Amino acid sequence: MTAFSTSQVTTPQNIPPADSKARVSQFMKKLQDDICEALEQLDGSATFREDSWERPEGGGGRSRVLREGGVFEQGGVNFSEVWGDHLPPSILTQRPEAAGHRFYATGTSMVLHPRNPYVPTVHLNYRYFEAGPVWWFGGGADLTPYYPFAEDAAHFHKTFKQACDAHYSEYYPTFKRWCDEYFYLKHRQETRGIGGIFFDYQDGQGQLYRGPDVNGPAGVYSASIGDLKPRTWEDLFAFVQDCGYGFLSAYLPIAERRRGIEYGDRERNFQLYRRGRYVEFNLVYDRGTIFGLQTNGRTESILMSLPPLVRWEYGYQPEPNTPEAQLYEVFLKPQDWANWVTPVGNV
């Protein structure tokens, strides 16, 4: 990934307020609390175990893990807040102007691995970073189904599009394309799931896309919009809050709808096989995993996103005209889910 720069000079309008760290930290903790409470109600039998941890260089967090539940085989919802003198290489490569400054980073991340193969795995992460004059918000949420339901994909995307549209009409089309790009396994030449939204390095200046592929769909779309009117720290914080709080509305109806569908060994084995893609992505590409390990974070918390059970199969090919084949042929390719319409006669 190459570094980017913005031509704008830091002005009073885009300087974070004096209480920025405290406010974002409070929001991230509340987001963790709200999500955990709702997931325990949905699961019905398991509760989250919390482990608080401290980072020797500064900061810490609280990791919450739910295991062997009625709906979730394993799920983790983490909050972290770290600071220190030495920026990790993953940050300096992208934002070299942050060099020489103390840094602060906070965020909430979540991964849920359901037991029933018809309930999709889901991921969420929202984060905030400061280092001297450099600051930004990042994050998003994406859905990884094992068995495809178009209405589920449409609901997930429409919910986040609504949250984005409340702030700026070009957020969703840009960040949806960025999500498709980010959660792409290059070595498999397939997306991890049906996407959602993803954004990073949002500081209210310049163009929306700040990723490595300026010639990809997200980069081209962002360039066609051009530089946006400057947005303040408050503008972006409000946007991130709406996206974070929108998660439960996006995911809970899907999980409720699919949790009772009967399944057998075929569906379970396919779920475990597809979970392997999740492992591959998180260990090879995931930016949060890399940042956490480079900043000496708590390893158990960083790797809580991995599923408890997984399998790999050499040279797997889905049988034609099966739901598994439909997943590969349609759902693992970018689609315009936010504008999907239920066909007449279908429920």
Tab-separated table of C-alpha atoms in Angstrom:
chain	number	residue	atom	x	y	z
A	1	MET	CA	0.000	0.000	0.000
A	2	THR	CA	1.383	3.403	-0.913
A	3	ALA	CA	1.096	6.559	1.117
A	4	PHE	CA	-1.349	9.262	0.156
A	5	SER	CA	-1.324	12.934	0.951
A	6	THR	CA	-3.879	15.683	1.060
A	7	SER	CA	-3.272	19.127	-0.294
A	8	GLN	CA	-5.315	20.845	2.394
A	9	VAL	CA	-3.561	22.481	5.307
A	10	THR	CA	-4.853	21.648	8.782
A	11	THR	CA	-7.325	24.340	9.800
A	12	PRO	CA	-9.312	25.012	12.988
A	13	GLN	CA	-12.347	23.526	11.256
A	14	ASN	CA	-10.856	20.050	11.004
A	15	ILE	CA	-8.896	19.901	14.246
A	16	PRO	CA	-10.409	17.401	16.705
A	17	PRO	CA	-12.017	18.899	19.808
A	18	ALA	CA	-10.106	18.774	23.067
A	19	ASP	CA	-12.259	15.912	24.364
A	20	SER	CA	-12.130	13.862	21.161
A	21	LYS	CA	-10.430	10.834	22.684
A	22	ALA	CA	-12.810	10.654	25.641
A	23	ARG	CA	-15.905	11.013	23.458
A	24	VAL	CA	-14.871	8.377	20.933
A	25	SER	CA	-13.802	6.010	23.705
A	26	GLN	CA	-17.186	6.418	25.407
A	27	PHE	CA	-18.986	5.697	22.131
A	28	MET	CA	-16.890	2.593	21.413
A	29	LYS	CA	-17.610	1.209	24.892
A	30	LYS	CA	-21.334	1.871	24.548
A	31	LEU	CA	-21.365	0.213	21.132
A	32	GLN	CA	-19.747	-2.853	22.661
A	33	ASP	CA	-22.261	-2.847	25.536
A	34	ASP	CA	-25.300	-2.459	23.269
A	35	ILE	CA	-24.204	-5.179	20.852
A	36	CYS	CA	-23.373	-7.650	23.623
A	37	GLU	CA	-26.692	-7.101	25.370
A	38	ALA	CA	-28.674	-7.624	22.153
A	39	LEU	CA	-26.677	-10.714	21.136
A	40	GLU	CA	-27.182	-12.364	24.515
A	41	GLN	CA	-30.930	-11.836	24.152
A	42	LEU	CA	-30.856	-13.307	20.645
A	43	ASP	CA	-28.760	-16.309	21.670
A	44	GLY	CA	-30.922	-17.123	24.637
A	45	SER	CA	-28.560	-19.480	26.443
A	46	ALA	CA	-24.979	-18.173	26.533
A	47	THR	CA	-23.488	-14.991	27.946
A	48	PHE	CA	-20.299	-13.089	27.228
A	49	ARG	CA	-17.217	-13.653	29.341
A	50	GLU	CA	-15.170	-10.474	29.778
A	51	ASP	CA	-11.390	-10.310	30.082
A	52	SER	CA	-9.871	-6.914	30.803
A	53	TRP	CA	-6.266	-6.452	29.736
A	54	GLU	CA	-3.548	-3.845	29.893
A	55	ARG	CA	-0.889	-3.044	27.332
A	56	PRO	CA	2.569	-2.428	28.854
A	57	GLU	CA	3.309	0.432	26.442
A	58	GLY	CA	0.027	2.179	27.271
A	59	GLY	CA	-3.689	1.454	27.242
A	60	GLY	CA	-5.637	-1.772	27.195
A	61	GLY	CA	-9.104	-3.035	26.550
A	62	ARG	CA	-11.869	-5.444	27.376
A	63	SER	CA	-12.493	-8.596	25.366
A	64	ARG	CA	-15.856	-10.305	25.505
A	65	VAL	CA	-16.332	-13.803	24.115
A	66	LEU	CA	-19.489	-15.920	23.907
A	67	ARG	CA	-19.104	-19.660	23.285
A	68	GLU	CA	-21.308	-22.718	22.776
A	69	GLY	CA	-24.515	-20.721	22.658
A	70	GLY	CA	-27.900	-21.501	21.217
A	71	VAL	CA	-27.266	-19.397	18.096
A	72	PHE	CA	-23.556	-18.598	18.206
A	73	GLU	CA	-20.894	-21.262	18.279
A	74	GLN	CA	-18.457	-18.495	19.092
A	75	GLY	CA	-18.526	-14.720	18.986
A	76	GLY	CA	-16.295	-11.942	20.199
A	77	VAL	CA	-16.901	-8.239	20.753
A	78	ASN	CA	-13.752	-6.302	21.655
A	79	PHE	CA	-13.011	-2.781	22.824
A	80	SER	CA	-9.458	-1.478	22.832
A	81	GLU	CA	-7.796	1.834	23.604
A	82	VAL	CA	-4.024	2.068	23.163
A	83	TRP	CA	-1.420	4.793	23.016
A	84	GLY	CA	2.323	5.127	22.832
A	85	ASP	CA	5.420	6.702	21.308
A	86	HIS	CA	6.198	4.319	18.471
A	87	LEU	CA	3.889	4.008	15.484
A	88	PRO	CA	3.661	0.605	13.781
A	89	PRO	CA	4.959	0.246	10.194
A	90	SER	CA	1.431	-0.346	8.889
A	91	ILE	CA	0.554	3.244	9.876
A	92	LEU	CA	3.777	4.956	8.830
A	93	THR	CA	3.609	3.384	5.383
A	94	GLN	CA	0.225	4.990	4.791
A	95	ARG	CA	0.639	8.209	6.773
A	96	PRO	CA	4.351	9.107	7.028
A	97	GLU	CA	3.471	12.590	8.282
A	98	ALA	CA	2.467	10.958	11.584
A	99	ALA	CA	6.095	10.018	12.288
A	100	GLY	CA	7.584	11.504	15.464
A	101	HIS	CA	4.243	11.957	17.210
A	102	ARG	CA	2.658	10.023	20.040
A	103	PHE	CA	-0.360	8.067	18.879
A	104	TYR	CA	-3.768	7.170	20.255
A	105	ALA	CA	-6.075	4.533	18.802
A	106	THR	CA	-9.397	3.171	19.965
A	107	GLY	CA	-12.042	0.948	18.444
A	108	THR	CA	-14.645	-1.742	18.742
A	109	SER	CA	-14.480	-4.911	16.677
A	110	MET	CA	-16.750	-7.923	16.455
A	111	VAL	CA	-16.948	-11.274	14.677
A	112	LEU	CA	-19.810	-13.746	15.135
A	113	HIS	CA	-19.631	-17.383	14.011
A	114	PRO	CA	-23.130	-18.904	14.215
A	115	ARG	CA	-23.753	-22.608	14.716
A	116	ASN	CA	-26.461	-22.955	12.036
A	117	PRO	CA	-24.953	-22.795	8.502
A	118	TYR	CA	-27.989	-20.814	7.331
A	119	VAL	CA	-27.125	-17.940	9.676
A	120	PRO	CA	-24.302	-15.835	8.191
A	121	THR	CA	-21.067	-14.917	9.880
A	122	VAL	CA	-20.782	-11.173	10.387
A	123	HIS	CA	-17.980	-8.732	11.111
A	124	LEU	CA	-17.928	-5.150	12.410
A	125	ASN	CA	-15.104	-2.765	13.196
A	126	TYR	CA	-15.043	0.968	13.894
A	127	ARG	CA	-11.883	2.781	14.928
A	128	TYR	CA	-10.351	6.203	15.540
A	129	PHE	CA	-6.707	7.288	15.370
A	130	GLU	CA	-4.750	10.406	16.369
A	131	ALA	CA	-1.054	11.237	16.052
A	132	GLY	CA	-0.156	14.916	16.331
A	133	PRO	CA	-1.911	16.734	13.469
A	134	VAL	CA	-3.011	13.450	11.881
A	135	TRP	CA	-6.385	11.915	12.713
A	136	TRP	CA	-8.970	9.753	11.022
A	137	PHE	CA	-11.958	7.450	11.395
A	138	GLY	CA	-12.260	4.049	9.770
A	139	GLY	CA	-14.407	0.972	9.875
A	140	GLY	CA	-17.394	-0.798	8.438
A	141	ALA	CA	-19.353	-4.028	8.557
A	142	ASP	CA	-19.679	-6.976	6.184
A	143	LEU	CA	-21.719	-10.175	5.921
A	144	THR	CA	-20.415	-13.651	5.067
A	145	PRO	CA	-23.249	-16.091	4.286
A	146	TYR	CA	-22.710	-19.791	3.711
A	147	TYR	CA	-26.085	-20.382	2.110
A	148	PRO	CA	-27.360	-17.540	-0.036
A	149	PHE	CA	-30.545	-15.578	0.511
A	150	ALA	CA	-30.847	-12.493	-1.669
A	151	GLU	CA	-33.330	-10.841	0.694
A	152	ASP	CA	-30.793	-11.077	3.516
A	153	ALA	CA	-28.051	-9.491	1.439
A	154	ALA	CA	-30.436	-6.750	0.337
A	155	HIS	CA	-31.583	-6.012	3.891
A	156	PHE	CA	-28.019	-5.780	5.183
A	157	HIS	CA	-26.946	-3.381	2.441
A	158	LYS	CA	-30.090	-1.255	2.502
A	159	THR	CA	-29.744	-0.713	6.239
A	160	PHE	CA	-26.191	0.603	5.904
A	161	LYS	CA	-27.072	2.623	2.831
A	162	GLN	CA	-29.748	4.378	4.884
A	163	ALA	CA	-27.191	5.197	7.594
A	164	CYS	CA	-24.756	6.516	4.989
A	165	ASP	CA	-27.345	8.507	3.036
A	166	ALA	CA	-28.329	10.419	6.165
A	167	HIS	CA	-24.905	12.086	5.984
A	168	TYR	CA	-23.778	12.131	2.353
A	169	SER	CA	-25.251	10.470	-0.729
A	170	GLU	CA	-21.887	9.317	-2.078
A	171	TYR	CA	-20.747	7.549	1.086
A	172	TYR	CA	-22.531	4.276	0.399
A	173	PRO	CA	-21.635	3.824	-3.292
A	174	THR	CA	-17.988	4.573	-2.539
A	175	PHE	CA	-17.670	2.592	0.666
A	176	LYS	CA	-19.637	-0.363	-0.754
A	177	ARG	CA	-17.162	-0.624	-3.625
A	178	TRP	CA	-14.276	-0.237	-1.182
A	179	CYS	CA	-15.673	-3.089	0.918
A	180	ASP	CA	-15.869	-5.375	-2.117
A	181	GLU	CA	-12.251	-4.513	-2.834
A	182	TYR	CA	-10.941	-4.876	0.711
A	183	PHE	CA	-12.586	-8.205	1.572
A	184	TYR	CA	-11.245	-9.885	-1.544
A	185	LEU	CA	-8.980	-12.923	-1.324
A	186	LYS	CA	-6.533	-12.349	-4.142
A	187	HIS	CA	-5.062	-15.838	-3.907
A	188	ARG	CA	-8.578	-17.321	-4.283
A	189	GLN	CA	-9.889	-14.676	-6.687
A	190	GLU	CA	-13.146	-14.394	-4.775
A	191	THR	CA	-14.768	-12.098	-2.235
A	192	ARG	CA	-15.084	-13.239	1.373
A	193	GLY	CA	-18.840	-12.706	1.392
A	194	ILE	CA	-21.467	-10.254	0.128
A	195	GLY	CA	-19.725	-7.186	1.548
A	196	GLY	CA	-21.248	-4.170	3.199
A	197	ILE	CA	-19.333	-0.933	3.753
A	198	PHE	CA	-15.672	-0.245	4.451
A	199	PHE	CA	-13.779	3.020	4.814
A	200	ASP	CA	-10.508	4.190	6.284
A	201	TYR	CA	-8.354	7.308	6.759
A	202	GLN	CA	-11.402	9.583	6.761
A	203	ASP	CA	-10.292	13.003	7.987
A	204	GLY	CA	-12.833	15.175	6.206
A	205	GLN	CA	-10.507	16.276	3.435
A	206	GLY	CA	-9.971	15.388	-0.199
A	207	GLN	CA	-11.459	12.348	-1.882
A	208	LEU	CA	-13.304	9.559	-0.109
A	209	TYR	CA	-11.229	6.636	-1.342
A	210	ARG	CA	-7.887	6.242	0.442
A	211	GLY	CA	-7.034	2.708	-0.612
A	212	PRO	CA	-4.207	1.157	-2.628
A	213	ASP	CA	-5.967	0.646	-5.968
A	214	VAL	CA	-6.842	4.032	-7.451
A	215	ASN	CA	-7.744	2.298	-10.723
A	216	GLY	CA	-10.221	-0.085	-9.113
A	217	PRO	CA	-14.007	0.472	-8.959
A	218	ALA	CA	-13.862	2.340	-5.628
A	219	GLY	CA	-10.946	4.536	-6.688
A	220	VAL	CA	-12.467	5.358	-10.072
A	221	TYR	CA	-15.844	6.154	-8.534
A	222	SER	CA	-14.272	8.356	-5.872
A	223	ALA	CA	-12.214	10.199	-8.484
A	224	SER	CA	-15.360	10.870	-10.515
A	225	ILE	CA	-16.820	12.660	-7.475
A	226	GLY	CA	-13.612	14.585	-6.864
A	227	ASP	CA	-12.637	16.352	-3.662
A	228	LEU	CA	-15.532	16.741	-1.279
A	229	LYS	CA	-16.430	19.867	0.582
A	230	PRO	CA	-14.433	19.654	3.848
A	231	ARG	CA	-16.241	17.793	6.606
A	232	THR	CA	-15.517	18.446	10.260
A	233	TRP	CA	-14.507	16.015	12.960
A	234	GLU	CA	-18.037	16.306	14.338
A	235	ASP	CA	-19.515	15.422	10.927
A	236	LEU	CA	-17.478	12.246	10.688
A	237	PHE	CA	-18.030	11.246	14.302
A	238	ALA	CA	-21.790	11.523	13.806
A	239	PHE	CA	-21.551	9.378	10.663
A	240	VAL	CA	-19.533	6.667	12.406
A	241	GLN	CA	-21.975	6.583	15.312
A	242	ASP	CA	-24.956	6.076	12.998
A	243	CYS	CA	-23.175	3.262	11.163
A	244	GLY	CA	-22.165	1.606	14.433
A	245	TYR	CA	-25.607	1.777	15.976
A	246	GLY	CA	-27.153	0.579	12.683
A	247	PHE	CA	-25.540	-2.837	12.982
A	248	LEU	CA	-28.200	-4.481	15.127
A	249	SER	CA	-30.961	-3.426	12.726
A	250	ALA	CA	-28.932	-4.835	9.845
A	251	TYR	CA	-28.087	-8.228	11.333
A	252	LEU	CA	-30.584	-9.319	13.989
A	253	PRO	CA	-33.568	-9.791	11.611
A	254	ILE	CA	-31.418	-12.042	9.408
A	255	ALA	CA	-30.261	-14.204	12.303
A	256	GLU	CA	-33.809	-14.475	13.658
A	257	ARG	CA	-35.123	-15.495	10.234
A	258	ARG	CA	-32.559	-18.279	9.664
A	259	ARG	CA	-31.748	-19.657	13.119
A	260	GLY	CA	-34.448	-22.350	13.052
A	261	ILE	CA	-33.772	-23.831	9.599
A	262	GLU	CA	-32.885	-27.509	9.803
A	263	TYR	CA	-29.510	-28.632	8.459
A	264	GLY	CA	-27.432	-31.788	8.172
A	265	ASP	CA	-23.863	-32.929	7.686
A	266	ARG	CA	-23.680	-31.568	4.130
A	267	GLU	CA	-24.500	-28.026	5.197
A	268	ARG	CA	-22.303	-28.210	8.290
A	269	ASN	CA	-19.292	-29.475	6.320
A	270	PHE	CA	-19.727	-26.724	3.741
A	271	GLN	CA	-19.923	-24.118	6.506
A	272	LEU	CA	-16.685	-25.390	8.043
A	273	TYR	CA	-15.007	-25.389	4.632
A	274	ARG	CA	-16.063	-21.802	3.896
A	275	ARG	CA	-14.879	-20.732	7.348
A	276	GLY	CA	-11.415	-21.505	6.044
A	277	ARG	CA	-11.682	-18.446	3.817
A	278	TYR	CA	-12.291	-16.349	6.926
A	279	VAL	CA	-9.131	-17.693	8.511
A	280	GLU	CA	-7.105	-17.091	5.352
A	281	PHE	CA	-8.270	-13.495	5.047
A	282	ASN	CA	-7.752	-12.557	8.679
A	283	LEU	CA	-4.256	-14.013	8.856
A	284	VAL	CA	-3.042	-12.745	5.479
A	285	TYR	CA	-4.793	-9.447	4.745
A	286	ASP	CA	-6.739	-8.056	7.691
A	287	ARG	CA	-5.435	-4.611	8.632
A	288	GLY	CA	-6.718	-4.770	12.199
A	289	THR	CA	-4.918	-8.045	12.841
A	290	ILE	CA	-1.683	-6.624	11.464
A	291	PHE	CA	-2.000	-3.394	13.506
A	292	GLY	CA	-2.781	-5.291	16.694
A	293	LEU	CA	0.196	-7.606	16.371
A	294	GLN	CA	2.549	-4.764	15.410
A	295	THR	CA	1.496	-2.719	18.459
A	296	ASN	CA	1.949	-5.611	20.885
A	297	GLY	CA	-1.760	-5.984	21.558
A	298	ARG	CA	-3.279	-8.923	23.405
A	299	THR	CA	-2.932	-11.913	21.064
A	300	GLU	CA	-6.003	-13.735	22.379
A	301	SER	CA	-8.125	-10.661	21.666
A	302	ILE	CA	-6.605	-10.045	18.230
A	303	LEU	CA	-7.235	-13.627	17.100
A	304	MET	CA	-10.688	-13.998	18.657
A	305	SER	CA	-12.071	-13.432	15.139
A	306	LEU	CA	-11.037	-16.935	14.097
A	307	PRO	CA	-13.746	-19.643	14.140
A	308	PRO	CA	-13.565	-22.456	16.708
A	309	LEU	CA	-13.843	-25.184	14.055
A	310	VAL	CA	-12.776	-25.108	10.419
A	311	ARG	CA	-11.826	-27.498	7.629
A	312	TRP	CA	-9.976	-27.321	4.340
A	313	GLU	CA	-10.581	-29.576	1.345
A	314	TYR	CA	-8.220	-30.001	-1.568
A	315	GLY	CA	-9.610	-28.873	-4.923
A	316	TYR	CA	-13.206	-28.418	-3.768
A	317	GLN	CA	-15.756	-27.685	-6.497
A	318	PRO	CA	-19.471	-27.224	-5.739
A	319	GLU	CA	-21.928	-29.486	-7.524
A	320	PRO	CA	-23.770	-27.695	-10.367
A	321	ASN	CA	-27.242	-26.296	-9.690
A	322	THR	CA	-26.896	-26.429	-5.917
A	323	PRO	CA	-27.102	-23.677	-3.287
A	324	GLU	CA	-23.347	-24.064	-2.825
A	325	ALA	CA	-22.794	-23.391	-6.526
A	326	GLN	CA	-25.115	-20.369	-6.377
A	327	LEU	CA	-22.998	-18.926	-3.571
A	328	TYR	CA	-19.928	-19.048	-5.798
A	329	GLU	CA	-21.617	-17.987	-9.018
A	330	VAL	CA	-23.654	-15.044	-7.701
A	331	PHE	CA	-23.049	-14.144	-4.069
A	332	LEU	CA	-19.246	-14.155	-4.098
A	333	LYS	CA	-19.233	-11.597	-6.882
A	334	PRO	CA	-20.064	-7.906	-6.247
A	335	GLN	CA	-23.770	-7.201	-6.709
A	336	ASP	CA	-25.963	-4.113	-6.375
A	337	TRP	CA	-27.723	-5.451	-3.303
A	338	ALA	CA	-29.064	-2.104	-2.106
A	339	ASN	CA	-31.283	-1.916	-5.209
A	340	TRP	CA	-32.289	-5.563	-5.232
A	341	VAL	CA	-36.048	-6.105	-5.546
A	342	THR	CA	-37.906	-9.258	-4.558
A	343	PRO	CA	-39.270	-10.934	-7.725
A	344	VAL	CA	-43.044	-10.943	-8.075
A	345	GLY	CA	-44.527	-14.035	-6.451
A	346	ASN	CA	-41.551	-14.622	-4.120
A	347	VAL	CA	-41.548	-14.045	-0.396
